[in-house]
Coordinates of C-alpha atoms in Angstrom, one line a residue:
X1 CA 75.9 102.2 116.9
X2 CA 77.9 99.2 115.4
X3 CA 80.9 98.2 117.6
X4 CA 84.5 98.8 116.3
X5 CA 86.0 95.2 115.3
X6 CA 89.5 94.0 116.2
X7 CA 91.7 95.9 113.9
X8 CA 94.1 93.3 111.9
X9 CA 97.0 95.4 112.0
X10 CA 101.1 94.9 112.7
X11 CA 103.3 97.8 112.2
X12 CA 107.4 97.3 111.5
X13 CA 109.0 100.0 113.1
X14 CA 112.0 98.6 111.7
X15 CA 110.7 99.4 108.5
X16 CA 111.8 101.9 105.9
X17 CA 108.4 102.2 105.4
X18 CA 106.8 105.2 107.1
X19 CA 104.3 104.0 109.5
X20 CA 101.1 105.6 108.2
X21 CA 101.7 104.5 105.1
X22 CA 102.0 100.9 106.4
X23 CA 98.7 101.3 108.7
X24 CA 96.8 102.7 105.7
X25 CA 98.5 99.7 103.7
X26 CA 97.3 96.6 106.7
X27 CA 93.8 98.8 106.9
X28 CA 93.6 98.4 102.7
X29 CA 94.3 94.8 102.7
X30 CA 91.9 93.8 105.9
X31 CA 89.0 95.8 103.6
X32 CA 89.7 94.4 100.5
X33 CA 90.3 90.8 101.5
X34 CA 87.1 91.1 103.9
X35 CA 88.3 90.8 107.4
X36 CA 87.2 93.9 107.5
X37 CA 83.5 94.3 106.3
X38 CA 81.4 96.9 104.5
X39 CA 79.6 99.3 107.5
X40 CA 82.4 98.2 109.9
X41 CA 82.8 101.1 112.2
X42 CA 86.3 102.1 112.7
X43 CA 88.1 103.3 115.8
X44 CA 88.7 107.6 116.1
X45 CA 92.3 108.6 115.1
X46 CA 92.9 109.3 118.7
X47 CA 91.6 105.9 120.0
X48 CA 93.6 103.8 117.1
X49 CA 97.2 106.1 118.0
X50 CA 96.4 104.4 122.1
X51 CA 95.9 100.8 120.4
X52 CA 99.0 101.1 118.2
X53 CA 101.1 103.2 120.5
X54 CA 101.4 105.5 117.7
X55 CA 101.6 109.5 117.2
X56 CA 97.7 111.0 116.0
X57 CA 99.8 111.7 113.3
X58 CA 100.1 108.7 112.0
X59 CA 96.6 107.7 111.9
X60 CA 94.9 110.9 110.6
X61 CA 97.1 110.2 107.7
X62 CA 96.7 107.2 107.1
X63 CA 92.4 107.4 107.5
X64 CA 93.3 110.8 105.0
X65 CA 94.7 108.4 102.1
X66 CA 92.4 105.6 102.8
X67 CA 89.0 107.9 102.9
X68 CA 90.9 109.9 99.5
X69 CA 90.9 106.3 98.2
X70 CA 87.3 106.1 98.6
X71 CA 87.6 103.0 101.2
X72 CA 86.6 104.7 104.3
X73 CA 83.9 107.4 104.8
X74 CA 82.6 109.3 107.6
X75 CA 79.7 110.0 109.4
X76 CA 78.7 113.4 111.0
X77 CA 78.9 112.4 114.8
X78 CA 78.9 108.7 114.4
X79 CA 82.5 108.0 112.9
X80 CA 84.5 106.1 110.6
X81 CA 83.2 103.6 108.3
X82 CA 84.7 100.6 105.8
X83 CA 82.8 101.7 102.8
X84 CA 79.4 99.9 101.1
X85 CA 82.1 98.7 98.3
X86 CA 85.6 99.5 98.7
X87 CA 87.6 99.3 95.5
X88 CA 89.6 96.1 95.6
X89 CA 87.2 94.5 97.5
X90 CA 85.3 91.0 96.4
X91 CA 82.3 93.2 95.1
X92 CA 83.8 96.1 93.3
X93 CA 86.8 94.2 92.2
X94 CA 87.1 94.0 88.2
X95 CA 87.5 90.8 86.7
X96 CA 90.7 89.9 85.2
X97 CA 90.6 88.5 81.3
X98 CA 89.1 85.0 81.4
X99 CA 92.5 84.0 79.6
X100 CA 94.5 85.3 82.5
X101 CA 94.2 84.8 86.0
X102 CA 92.2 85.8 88.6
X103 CA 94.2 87.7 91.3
X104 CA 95.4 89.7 88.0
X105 CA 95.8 93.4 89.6
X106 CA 93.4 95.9 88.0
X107 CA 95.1 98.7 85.9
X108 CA 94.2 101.9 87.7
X109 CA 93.8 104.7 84.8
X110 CA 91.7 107.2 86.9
X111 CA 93.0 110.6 87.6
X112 CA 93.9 112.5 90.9
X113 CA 96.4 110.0 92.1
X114 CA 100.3 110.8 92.3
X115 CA 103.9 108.6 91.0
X116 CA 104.3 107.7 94.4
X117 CA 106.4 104.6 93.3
X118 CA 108.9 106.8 91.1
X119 CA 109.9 108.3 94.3
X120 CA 113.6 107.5 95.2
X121 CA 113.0 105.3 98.1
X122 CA 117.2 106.3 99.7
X123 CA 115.6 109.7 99.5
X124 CA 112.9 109.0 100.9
X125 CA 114.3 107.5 104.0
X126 CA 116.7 109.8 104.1
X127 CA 114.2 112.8 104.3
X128 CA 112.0 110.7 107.0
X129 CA 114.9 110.1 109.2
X130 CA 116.0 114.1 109.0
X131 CA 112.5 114.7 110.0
X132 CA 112.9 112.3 113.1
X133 CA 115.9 114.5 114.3
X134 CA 114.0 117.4 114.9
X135 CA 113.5 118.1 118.4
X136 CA 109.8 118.2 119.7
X137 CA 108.1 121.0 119.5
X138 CA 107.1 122.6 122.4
X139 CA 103.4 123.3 120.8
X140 CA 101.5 123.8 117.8
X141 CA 102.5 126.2 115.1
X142 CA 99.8 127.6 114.0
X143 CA 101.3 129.1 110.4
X144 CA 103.2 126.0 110.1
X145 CA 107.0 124.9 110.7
X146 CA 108.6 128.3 109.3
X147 CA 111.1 126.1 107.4
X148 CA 108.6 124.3 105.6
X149 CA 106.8 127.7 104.5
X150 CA 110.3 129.1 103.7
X151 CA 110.6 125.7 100.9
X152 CA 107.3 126.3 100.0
X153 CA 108.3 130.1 99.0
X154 CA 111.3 128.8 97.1
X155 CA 109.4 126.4 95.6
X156 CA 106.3 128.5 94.6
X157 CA 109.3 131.0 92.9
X158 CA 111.4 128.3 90.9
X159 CA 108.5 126.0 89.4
X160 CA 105.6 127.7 89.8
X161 CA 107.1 131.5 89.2
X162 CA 105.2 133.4 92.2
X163 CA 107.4 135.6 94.5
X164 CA 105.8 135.7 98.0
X165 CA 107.4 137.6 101.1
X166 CA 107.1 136.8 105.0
X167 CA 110.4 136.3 107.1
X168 CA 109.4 133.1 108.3
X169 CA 112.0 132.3 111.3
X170 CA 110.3 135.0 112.7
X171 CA 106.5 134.6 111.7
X172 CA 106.5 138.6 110.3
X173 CA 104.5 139.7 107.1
X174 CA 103.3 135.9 106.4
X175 CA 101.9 135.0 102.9
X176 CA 102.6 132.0 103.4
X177 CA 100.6 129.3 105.3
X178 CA 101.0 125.3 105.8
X179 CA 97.6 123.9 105.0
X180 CA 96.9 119.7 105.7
X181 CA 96.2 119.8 102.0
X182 CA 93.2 121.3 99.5
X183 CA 90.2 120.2 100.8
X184 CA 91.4 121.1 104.6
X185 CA 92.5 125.0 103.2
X186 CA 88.7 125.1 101.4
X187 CA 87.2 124.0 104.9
X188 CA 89.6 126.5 106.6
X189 CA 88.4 129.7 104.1
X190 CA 84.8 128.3 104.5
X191 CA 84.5 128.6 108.1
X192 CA 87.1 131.9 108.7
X193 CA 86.6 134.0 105.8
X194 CA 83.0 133.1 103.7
X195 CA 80.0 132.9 106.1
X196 CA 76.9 130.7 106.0
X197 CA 74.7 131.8 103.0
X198 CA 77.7 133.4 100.9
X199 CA 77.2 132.3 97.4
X200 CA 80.3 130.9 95.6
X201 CA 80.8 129.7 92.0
X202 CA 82.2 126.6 90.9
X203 CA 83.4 125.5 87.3
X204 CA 81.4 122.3 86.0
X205 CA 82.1 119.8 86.0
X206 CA 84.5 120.3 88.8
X207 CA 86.4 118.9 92.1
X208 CA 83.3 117.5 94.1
X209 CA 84.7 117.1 97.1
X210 CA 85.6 121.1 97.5
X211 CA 82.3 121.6 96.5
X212 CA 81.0 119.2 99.4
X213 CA 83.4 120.9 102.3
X214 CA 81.7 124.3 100.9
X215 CA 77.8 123.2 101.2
X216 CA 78.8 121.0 104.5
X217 CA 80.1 124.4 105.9
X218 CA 77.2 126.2 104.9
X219 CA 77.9 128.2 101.9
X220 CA 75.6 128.2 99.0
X221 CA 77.4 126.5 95.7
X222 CA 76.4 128.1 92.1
X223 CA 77.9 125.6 89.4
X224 CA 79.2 128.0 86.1
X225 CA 80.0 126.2 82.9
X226 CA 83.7 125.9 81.4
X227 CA 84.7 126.1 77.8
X228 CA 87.9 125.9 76.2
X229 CA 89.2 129.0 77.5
X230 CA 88.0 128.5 81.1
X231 CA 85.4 129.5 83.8
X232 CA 82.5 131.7 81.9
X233 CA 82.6 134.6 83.8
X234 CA 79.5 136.1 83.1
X235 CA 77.5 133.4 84.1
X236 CA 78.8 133.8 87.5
X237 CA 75.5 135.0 89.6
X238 CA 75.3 138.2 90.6
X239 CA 75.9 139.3 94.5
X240 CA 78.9 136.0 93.9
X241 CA 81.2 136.2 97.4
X242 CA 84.2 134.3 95.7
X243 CA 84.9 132.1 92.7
X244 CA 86.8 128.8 93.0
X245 CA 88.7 127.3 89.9
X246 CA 91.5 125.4 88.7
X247 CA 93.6 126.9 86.0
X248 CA 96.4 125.2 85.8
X249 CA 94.9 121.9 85.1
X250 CA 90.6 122.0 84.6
X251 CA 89.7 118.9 86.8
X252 CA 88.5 116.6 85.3
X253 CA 88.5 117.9 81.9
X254 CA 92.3 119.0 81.8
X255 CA 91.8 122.4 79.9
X256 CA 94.0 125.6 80.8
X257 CA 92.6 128.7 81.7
X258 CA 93.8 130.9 79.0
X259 CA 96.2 134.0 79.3
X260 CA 93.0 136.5 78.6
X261 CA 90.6 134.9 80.6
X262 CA 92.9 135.0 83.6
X263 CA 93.2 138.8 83.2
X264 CA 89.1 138.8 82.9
X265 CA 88.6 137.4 86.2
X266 CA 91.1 139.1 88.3
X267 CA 89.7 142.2 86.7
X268 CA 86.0 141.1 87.7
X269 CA 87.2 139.7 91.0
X270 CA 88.1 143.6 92.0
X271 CA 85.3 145.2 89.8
X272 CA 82.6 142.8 91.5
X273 CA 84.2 142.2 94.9
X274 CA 84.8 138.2 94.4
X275 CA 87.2 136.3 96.1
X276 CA 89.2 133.9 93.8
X277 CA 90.4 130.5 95.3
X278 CA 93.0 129.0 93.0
X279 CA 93.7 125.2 92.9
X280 CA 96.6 124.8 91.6
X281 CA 95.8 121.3 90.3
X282 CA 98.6 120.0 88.6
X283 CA 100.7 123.2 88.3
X284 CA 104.4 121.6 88.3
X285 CA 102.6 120.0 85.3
X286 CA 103.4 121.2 81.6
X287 CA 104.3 119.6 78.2
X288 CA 104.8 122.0 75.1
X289 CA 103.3 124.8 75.7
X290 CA 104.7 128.1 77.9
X291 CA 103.6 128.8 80.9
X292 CA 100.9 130.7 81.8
X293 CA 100.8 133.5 84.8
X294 CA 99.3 132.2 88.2
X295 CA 96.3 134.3 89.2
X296 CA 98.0 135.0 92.3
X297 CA 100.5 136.8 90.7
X298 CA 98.3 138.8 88.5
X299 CA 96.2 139.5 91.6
X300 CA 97.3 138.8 95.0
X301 CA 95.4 141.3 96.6
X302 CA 92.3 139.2 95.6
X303 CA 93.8 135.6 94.7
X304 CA 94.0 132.5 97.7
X305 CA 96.6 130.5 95.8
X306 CA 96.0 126.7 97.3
X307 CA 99.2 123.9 96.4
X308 CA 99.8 120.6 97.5
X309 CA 102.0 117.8 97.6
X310 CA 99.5 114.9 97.1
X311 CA 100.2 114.7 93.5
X312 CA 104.0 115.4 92.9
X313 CA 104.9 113.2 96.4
X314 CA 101.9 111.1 98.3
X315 CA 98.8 112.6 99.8
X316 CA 100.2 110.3 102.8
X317 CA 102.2 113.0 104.0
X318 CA 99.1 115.5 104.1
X319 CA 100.7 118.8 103.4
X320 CA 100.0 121.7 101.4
X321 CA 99.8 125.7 101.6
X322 CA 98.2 128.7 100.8
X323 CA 99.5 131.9 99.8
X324 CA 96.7 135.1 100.5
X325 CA 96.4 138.7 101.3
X326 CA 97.2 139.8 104.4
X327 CA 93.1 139.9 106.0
X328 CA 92.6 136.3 104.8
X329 CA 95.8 134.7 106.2
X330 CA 94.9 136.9 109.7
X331 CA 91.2 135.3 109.6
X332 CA 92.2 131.9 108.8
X333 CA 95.2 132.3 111.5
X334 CA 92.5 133.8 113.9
X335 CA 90.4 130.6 113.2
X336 CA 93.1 128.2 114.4
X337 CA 93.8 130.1 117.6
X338 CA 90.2 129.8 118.7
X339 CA 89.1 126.4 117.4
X340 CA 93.3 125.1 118.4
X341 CA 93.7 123.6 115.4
X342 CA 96.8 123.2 113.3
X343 CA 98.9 121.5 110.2
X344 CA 100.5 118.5 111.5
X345 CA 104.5 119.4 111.8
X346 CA 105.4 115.6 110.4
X347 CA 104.9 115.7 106.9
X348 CA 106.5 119.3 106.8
X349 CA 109.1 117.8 108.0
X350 CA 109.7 115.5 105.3
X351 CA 109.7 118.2 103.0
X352 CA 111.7 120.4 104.3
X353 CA 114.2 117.5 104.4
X354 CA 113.6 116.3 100.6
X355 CA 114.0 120.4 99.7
X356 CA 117.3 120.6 101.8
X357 CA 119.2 117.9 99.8
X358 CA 117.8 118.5 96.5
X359 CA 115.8 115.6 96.5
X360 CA 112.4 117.7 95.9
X361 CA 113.9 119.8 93.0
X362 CA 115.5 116.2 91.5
X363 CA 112.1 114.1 92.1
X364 CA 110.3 116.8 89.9
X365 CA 112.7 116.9 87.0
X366 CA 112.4 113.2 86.9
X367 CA 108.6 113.3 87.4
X368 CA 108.2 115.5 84.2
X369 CA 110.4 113.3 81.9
X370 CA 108.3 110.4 83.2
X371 CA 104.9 111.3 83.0
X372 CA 105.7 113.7 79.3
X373 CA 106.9 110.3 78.2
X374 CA 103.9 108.7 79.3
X375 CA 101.6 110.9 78.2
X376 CA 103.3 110.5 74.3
X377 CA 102.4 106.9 74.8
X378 CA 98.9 107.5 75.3
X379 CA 98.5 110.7 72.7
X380 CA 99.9 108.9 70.0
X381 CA 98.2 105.4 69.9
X382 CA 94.7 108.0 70.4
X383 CA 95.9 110.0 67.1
X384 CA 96.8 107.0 65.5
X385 CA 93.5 105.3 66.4
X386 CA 91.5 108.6 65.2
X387 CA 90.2 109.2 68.9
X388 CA 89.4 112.9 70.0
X389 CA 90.9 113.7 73.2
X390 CA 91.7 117.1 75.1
X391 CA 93.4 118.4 78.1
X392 CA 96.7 116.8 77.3
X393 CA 99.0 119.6 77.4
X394 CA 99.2 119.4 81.0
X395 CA 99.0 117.6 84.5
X396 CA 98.8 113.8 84.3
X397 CA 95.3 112.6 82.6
X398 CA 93.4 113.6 79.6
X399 CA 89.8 112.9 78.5
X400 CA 87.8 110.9 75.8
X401 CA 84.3 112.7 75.5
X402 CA 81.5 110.9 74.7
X403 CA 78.4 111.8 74.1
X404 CA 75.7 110.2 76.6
X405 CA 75.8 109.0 80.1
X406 CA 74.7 105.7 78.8
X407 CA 77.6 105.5 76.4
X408 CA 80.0 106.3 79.4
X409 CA 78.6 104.0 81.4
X410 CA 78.8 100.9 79.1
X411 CA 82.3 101.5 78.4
X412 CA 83.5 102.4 82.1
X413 CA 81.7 98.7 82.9
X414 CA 83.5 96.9 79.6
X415 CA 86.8 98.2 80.4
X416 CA 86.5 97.1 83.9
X417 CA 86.0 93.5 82.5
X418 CA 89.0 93.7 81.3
X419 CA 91.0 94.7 84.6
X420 CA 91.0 98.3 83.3
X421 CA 89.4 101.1 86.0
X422 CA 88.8 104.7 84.6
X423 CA 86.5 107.4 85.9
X424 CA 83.5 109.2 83.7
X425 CA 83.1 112.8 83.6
X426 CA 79.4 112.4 84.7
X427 CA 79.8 112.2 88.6
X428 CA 81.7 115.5 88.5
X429 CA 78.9 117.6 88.2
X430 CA 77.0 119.6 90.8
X431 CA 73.8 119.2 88.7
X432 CA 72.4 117.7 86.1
X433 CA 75.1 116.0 83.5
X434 CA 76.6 118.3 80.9
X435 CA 79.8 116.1 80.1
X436 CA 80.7 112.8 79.5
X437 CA 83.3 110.7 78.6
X438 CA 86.3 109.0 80.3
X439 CA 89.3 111.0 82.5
X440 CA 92.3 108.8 81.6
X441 CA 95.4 109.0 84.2
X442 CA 98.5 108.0 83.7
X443 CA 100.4 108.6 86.9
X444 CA 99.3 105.9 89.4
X445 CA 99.9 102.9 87.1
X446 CA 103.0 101.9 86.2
X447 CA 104.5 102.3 82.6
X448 CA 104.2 98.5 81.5
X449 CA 100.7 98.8 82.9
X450 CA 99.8 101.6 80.3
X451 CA 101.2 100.2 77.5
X452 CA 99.6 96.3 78.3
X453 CA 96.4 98.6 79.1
X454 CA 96.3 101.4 75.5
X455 CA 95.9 98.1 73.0
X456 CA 92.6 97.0 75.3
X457 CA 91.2 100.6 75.3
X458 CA 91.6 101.6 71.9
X459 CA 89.5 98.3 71.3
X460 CA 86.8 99.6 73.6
X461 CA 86.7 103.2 72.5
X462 CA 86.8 102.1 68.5
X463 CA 83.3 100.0 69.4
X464 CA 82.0 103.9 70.3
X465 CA 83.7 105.8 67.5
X466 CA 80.4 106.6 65.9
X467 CA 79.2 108.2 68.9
X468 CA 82.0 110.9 69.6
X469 CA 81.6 114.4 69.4
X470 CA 80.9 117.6 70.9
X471 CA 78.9 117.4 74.4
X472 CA 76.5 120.1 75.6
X473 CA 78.5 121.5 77.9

């Protein structure tokens, strides 16, 4: 077992600057500049909070954004490693334009990552210094901090139009449960309400790393196709224990689940006994078109609606929820009594603060007219340019299909020569490739980034105009 090097880190407590995202910022640097090398072992969240005289909290939430970034990765009962090739770092770092310098920042146009910097920064410190002036809690909550869950019902009712119940000062009738964010709620249903060998169906291509918490927890993973109206139910296999999806937003390849297709599975859910997991993957996120109704409010006797903040705040704070039937939320409850695990209270906090003031309510107002404004850069200069796109009607990236995995490839590798990084459809498959083409975000960049970045990859995708169409999937 490698030793854990010296970490290169200095925290400001002084700082507006929350502290996790400051470690996950030093740990980012050290990796990317190469004080910190690829296979470096890295110290336990527990050990690193000693060393930096820090809450756990702080550094579980900082080694969540770093390994969401895809700079860290773990290893069953050895620990934490600095990746083979950390982005950013010397040897995965694109190459600027010959006529432009060298320490020009890449243009990040991948999906999955939020506006952080469009967050009001006064509102920000205000909400993390209400958070600070809660007294300690006395122990864990298991359901979560009752006034987060309380926001997360008013939330769910005003932007997202489901009505759940529970009186939440008083833990009665719960529906609704802090999670540490989507992949932690899958891990949570995997291991307290699906056993070992239970067959579940995914949509492909799909979110991978769901699918990886399900087979790491033992469950056995049936990929079903998607078309342009959603999962296709009857390919689902027979004897299926539950069906996980994302309506709201298909990732990666952006379609909604249509009204009638929605109604087909929650009717098949009941007739065949499934249970559906919702992601609601870019939900807050809608541009012309009406909205449609959440699965868990056409079926909530047989939906597990799963939300997060990650993409309308950070994935730094590491909160989410889940809404369920009553004999999920008591197994997944039961499951965190025995195994004493909970939500951290922290990021609740935070938004339980930002909901107080009317910061969380103004953020997303100003988060819509941002990103719709974005994505009518990008949709017009592809119309203009005759490229065929889809999955633009909602959330905050759309997608350019191609039609091999060598054509996705080459242009993934041109575009990163010129300091442009996307993300192909091909890796999001369980098996063999049925997709491809390139998932376009628009949300981490900033806007003078896109519009410097659309004239460059217009010229690339007009070199691979003769090859679009229709892929096999």
């Amino acid at each position: 077992m490698s030793e854990s090097p010296a970490l290169p880190v200095t925290l400001d407590r002084g700082s507006p600057t929350p502290l996790a995202v400051q470690l996950a910022e030093e740990l980012r640097a050290a990796a990317g500049d190469g004080r910190l090398r690829s296979g470096d072992r890295l110290p336990s969240t527990r050990a690193l909070a000693v060393q930096l005289n820090v809450s756990r909290t702080v550094t579980a939430a900082a080694y969540e954004q770093l390994h969401a970034e895809g700079w860290i990765t773990g290893k069953h009962g050895s620990g934490t490693y600095v990746t083979t090739a950390p982005p950013g770092s010397p040897s995965a770092r694109p190459k600027a334009k010959a006529t432009e310098s060298a320490d020009v920042a890449a243009v990040d146009l991948r999906p999955g990552s939020p506006w952080a910097s469009g967050i009001d920064r006064s509102a920000w410190r205000r909400a993390w210094r209400g958070a600070a002036d809660v007294a300690p809690l006395p122990r864990p909550t298991r359901a979560g901090v009752p006034a987060y869950r309380a926001a997360v019902a008013e939330h769910l009712l005003r932007h997202r139009g489901l009505r759940v119940g529970g009186e939440y000062d008083r833990g009665e009738g719960e529906s609704v449960l802090a999670t540490a964010g989507t992949t932690a709620a899958v891990a949570e249903l995997a291991a307290s309400v699906l056993c070992r060998g239970d067959v579940v169906a995914v949509e492909e291509p799909g979110y991978q790393r769901a699918v990886q918490t399900m087979r790491a927890a033992g469950l056995v993973v049936v990929p079903v196709p998607v078309d342009a109206d959603g999962l296709l139910l009857d390919a689902v296999p027979a004897g299926a224990r539950a069906v996980y999806c994302s309506p709201a937003h298909q990732y990666p390849l952006g379609r909604r689940m249509s009204a009638a297709r929605r109604v087909e599975l929650v009717d098949r859910a009941r007739r065949d006994g499934w249970l559906v997991i919702e992601d609601d993957y870019d939900g807050e996120l809608r541009y012309d078109v009406a909205p449609l109704p959440l699965l868990a409010s056409l079926a909530p006797d047989v939906v597990v609606h799963l939300g997060t903040t990650s993409k309308i705040l950070t994935p730094a704070l590491g909160v989410g929820w889940m809404v369920a039937p009553p004999p999920v939320i008591a197994a997944v409850l039961h499951h965190r009594d025995i195994t004493g695990t909970s939500p951290s209270a922290a990021g609740q906090f935070v938004v339980v603060e930002l909901a107080r003031n009317g910061d969380l309510g103004r953020h997303l107002r100003k988060l819509r007219r941002e990103l719709s404004e974005r994505r009518g850069m990008l949709v017009d200069a592809l119309t203009a340019a005759g490229v065929r796109f889809l999955g633009d009607d909602a959330g905050a990236h759309l997608v350019v299909p191609l039609c091999s995995a060598g054509q996705e490839h080459e242009l993934i590798e041109a575009a990163t020569g010129r300091g442009i990084v996307l993300d192909g459809l091909a890796r999001h498959h369980c098996g063999p490739a049925t997709w491809f083409g390139i998932a376009v975000g628009y949300a981490a960049c900033s806007r003078e980034q896109l519009q410097a970045a659309i004239p460059d990859l217009l010229s690339l995708l007009s070199r691979s105009s003769d090859q679009w169409g229709t892929p096999s999937g």
